[in-house]
Tab-separated table of C-alpha atoms in Angstrom:
chain	number	residue	atom	x	y	z
A	1	UNK	CA	-25.973	-52.532	55.162
A	2	UNK	CA	-27.585	-55.952	54.783
A	3	UNK	CA	-28.459	-57.997	57.833
A	4	UNK	CA	-25.872	-60.720	57.109
A	5	UNK	CA	-23.045	-58.270	56.542
A	6	UNK	CA	-20.464	-58.523	59.307
A	7	UNK	CA	-17.579	-56.123	59.859
A	8	UNK	CA	-14.314	-56.354	61.798
A	9	UNK	CA	-13.435	-54.002	64.644
A	10	UNK	CA	-9.713	-53.904	65.412
A	11	UNK	CA	-8.451	-52.206	68.580
A	12	UNK	CA	-4.728	-51.800	68.029
A	13	UNK	CA	-2.222	-48.972	67.982
A	14	UNK	CA	-0.088	-50.453	65.173
A	15	UNK	CA	-1.671	-48.455	62.371
A	16	UNK	CA	0.711	-49.702	59.681
A	17	UNK	CA	-0.383	-53.305	60.047
A	18	UNK	CA	-4.009	-52.329	60.666
A	19	UNK	CA	-4.223	-50.336	57.427
A	20	UNK	CA	-2.448	-53.059	55.437
A	21	UNK	CA	-5.018	-55.546	56.720
A	22	UNK	CA	-7.891	-53.111	56.070
A	23	UNK	CA	-6.778	-52.732	52.444
A	24	UNK	CA	-6.544	-56.480	51.913
A	25	UNK	CA	-9.999	-56.992	53.444
A	26	UNK	CA	-11.573	-54.107	51.511
A	27	UNK	CA	-10.552	-55.709	48.231
A	28	UNK	CA	-12.646	-58.690	49.335
A	29	UNK	CA	-15.638	-56.637	50.418
A	30	UNK	CA	-14.982	-56.782	54.175
A	31	UNK	CA	-14.903	-53.577	56.232
A	32	UNK	CA	-12.351	-53.201	59.003
A	33	UNK	CA	-12.958	-50.409	61.504
A	34	UNK	CA	-9.664	-49.421	63.185
A	35	UNK	CA	-9.535	-47.960	66.685
A	36	UNK	CA	-6.344	-47.031	68.532
A	37	UNK	CA	-7.983	-47.159	71.966
A	38	UNK	CA	-11.025	-48.531	73.754
A	39	UNK	CA	-12.459	-45.007	73.882
A	40	UNK	CA	-12.178	-44.697	70.095
A	41	UNK	CA	-13.737	-48.133	69.659
A	42	UNK	CA	-16.705	-47.248	71.873
A	43	UNK	CA	-17.197	-43.929	70.037
A	44	UNK	CA	-17.082	-45.692	66.688
A	45	UNK	CA	-19.587	-48.312	67.806
A	46	UNK	CA	-21.998	-45.598	68.970
A	47	UNK	CA	-21.601	-43.429	65.876
A	48	UNK	CA	-21.569	-46.061	63.146
A	49	UNK	CA	-23.414	-49.001	64.744
A	50	UNK	CA	-21.553	-51.492	62.550
A	51	UNK	CA	-22.637	-55.125	62.573
A	52	UNK	CA	-19.390	-56.446	64.057
A	53	UNK	CA	-18.776	-60.156	63.577
A	54	UNK	CA	-15.142	-60.206	64.698
A	55	UNK	CA	-13.334	-58.152	67.317
A	56	UNK	CA	-9.528	-58.160	67.160
A	57	UNK	CA	-7.854	-56.776	70.275
A	58	UNK	CA	-4.249	-55.979	71.075
A	59	UNK	CA	-3.869	-57.217	74.636
A	60	UNK	CA	-1.526	-54.411	75.655
A	61	UNK	CA	-4.225	-51.764	75.042
A	62	UNK	CA	-5.736	-50.781	78.396
A	63	UNK	CA	-9.383	-51.807	78.800
A	64	UNK	CA	-9.716	-54.192	75.835
A	65	UNK	CA	-10.803	-57.111	78.033
A	66	UNK	CA	-13.727	-55.113	79.442
A	67	UNK	CA	-14.683	-54.036	75.906
A	68	UNK	CA	-14.533	-57.633	74.627
A	69	UNK	CA	-16.525	-58.995	77.565
A	70	UNK	CA	-19.240	-56.377	77.105
A	71	UNK	CA	-19.487	-56.925	73.367
A	72	UNK	CA	-19.688	-60.719	73.775
A	73	UNK	CA	-22.348	-60.296	76.458
A	74	UNK	CA	-24.394	-58.216	73.983
A	75	UNK	CA	-23.771	-60.533	71.006
A	76	UNK	CA	-22.988	-64.178	71.822
A	77	UNK	CA	-22.137	-64.864	68.159
A	78	UNK	CA	-19.242	-62.361	68.217
A	79	UNK	CA	-15.821	-63.914	67.576
A	80	UNK	CA	-12.807	-62.412	69.378
A	81	UNK	CA	-9.127	-62.681	68.444
A	82	UNK	CA	-6.259	-61.456	70.599
A	83	UNK	CA	-2.792	-60.201	69.785
A	84	UNK	CA	-0.526	-61.271	72.649
A	85	UNK	CA	2.889	-59.883	73.533
A	86	UNK	CA	5.253	-59.671	76.450
A	87	UNK	CA	3.426	-56.468	77.465
A	88	UNK	CA	-0.093	-57.903	77.254
A	89	UNK	CA	-1.543	-61.379	77.623
A	90	UNK	CA	-5.292	-60.664	78.130
A	91	UNK	CA	-5.355	-62.808	81.268
A	92	UNK	CA	-8.813	-61.526	82.281
A	93	UNK	CA	-10.472	-62.294	78.948
A	94	UNK	CA	-8.325	-65.031	77.466
A	95	UNK	CA	-11.276	-67.443	77.673
A	96	UNK	CA	-13.066	-65.258	75.092
A	97	UNK	CA	-10.269	-65.456	72.527
A	98	UNK	CA	-10.966	-67.887	69.715
A	99	UNK	CA	-7.711	-67.000	67.957
A	100	UNK	CA	-4.350	-65.977	69.376
A	101	UNK	CA	-1.627	-64.067	67.536
A	102	UNK	CA	1.842	-63.170	68.759
A	103	UNK	CA	3.267	-59.685	68.419
A	104	UNK	CA	5.473	-59.067	66.487
A	105	UNK	CA	5.868	-62.508	64.865
A	106	UNK	CA	2.347	-62.722	63.422
A	107	UNK	CA	2.266	-59.171	62.105
A	108	UNK	CA	4.735	-59.480	59.271
A	109	UNK	CA	3.474	-58.109	55.931
A	110	UNK	CA	3.751	-61.538	54.324
A	111	UNK	CA	1.203	-62.876	56.836
A	112	UNK	CA	-1.612	-60.465	55.893
A	113	UNK	CA	-3.160	-63.100	53.608
A	114	UNK	CA	-3.218	-65.563	56.497
A	115	UNK	CA	-5.130	-63.019	58.565
A	116	UNK	CA	-7.557	-62.432	55.673
A	117	UNK	CA	-8.261	-66.164	55.414
A	118	UNK	CA	-8.817	-66.424	59.156
A	119	UNK	CA	-11.165	-63.422	59.136
A	120	UNK	CA	-13.178	-64.760	56.201
A	121	UNK	CA	-13.524	-68.098	58.008
A	122	UNK	CA	-14.497	-66.467	61.297
A	123	UNK	CA	-17.110	-64.307	59.613
A	124	UNK	CA	-18.463	-67.359	57.822
A	125	UNK	CA	-18.277	-65.671	54.433
A	126	UNK	CA	-19.098	-67.951	51.579
A	127	UNK	CA	-19.147	-67.153	47.891
A	128	UNK	CA	-22.607	-66.137	46.766
A	129	UNK	CA	-24.303	-68.864	44.753
A	130	UNK	CA	-25.016	-68.177	41.119
A	131	UNK	CA	-28.642	-67.705	40.292
A	132	UNK	CA	-29.828	-70.219	37.718
A	133	UNK	CA	-33.022	-69.397	35.876
A	134	UNK	CA	-34.868	-72.183	34.115
A	135	UNK	CA	-37.098	-71.001	31.321
A	136	UNK	CA	-39.999	-73.129	30.245
A	137	UNK	CA	-39.633	-74.471	26.736
A	138	UNK	CA	-42.135	-73.608	24.082
A	139	UNK	CA	-44.117	-76.679	23.207
A	140	UNK	CA	-45.431	-75.412	19.855
């Protein structure tokens, strides 16, 4: 994995949407690591040591605010997005959330491309420049 490669860690128990988003991101060369709980997320971080550039948390998952706060403390460049609902508002870590999504309104299949655009922007991914080689001309 190159040093500038950044992955997405998503802590959410809605696997249907998570896998749809993972597929859309994979086709653009972005890895999404899904975790259904904070425990799974911590295990994944220990086992894989991915270079996470964006953490997406579902605010109704117990312990996500502590996870987000710890990850931001360890990496100040980490971006965090929250999925809010009537069951979870992330009151303790809302100040860390750079993006807010509403559940279920923002999880419709037609909005996956909007999420992809947001993630690409948050990760700061830019198209790689083309390499131009100038060959010296023969002066004979």
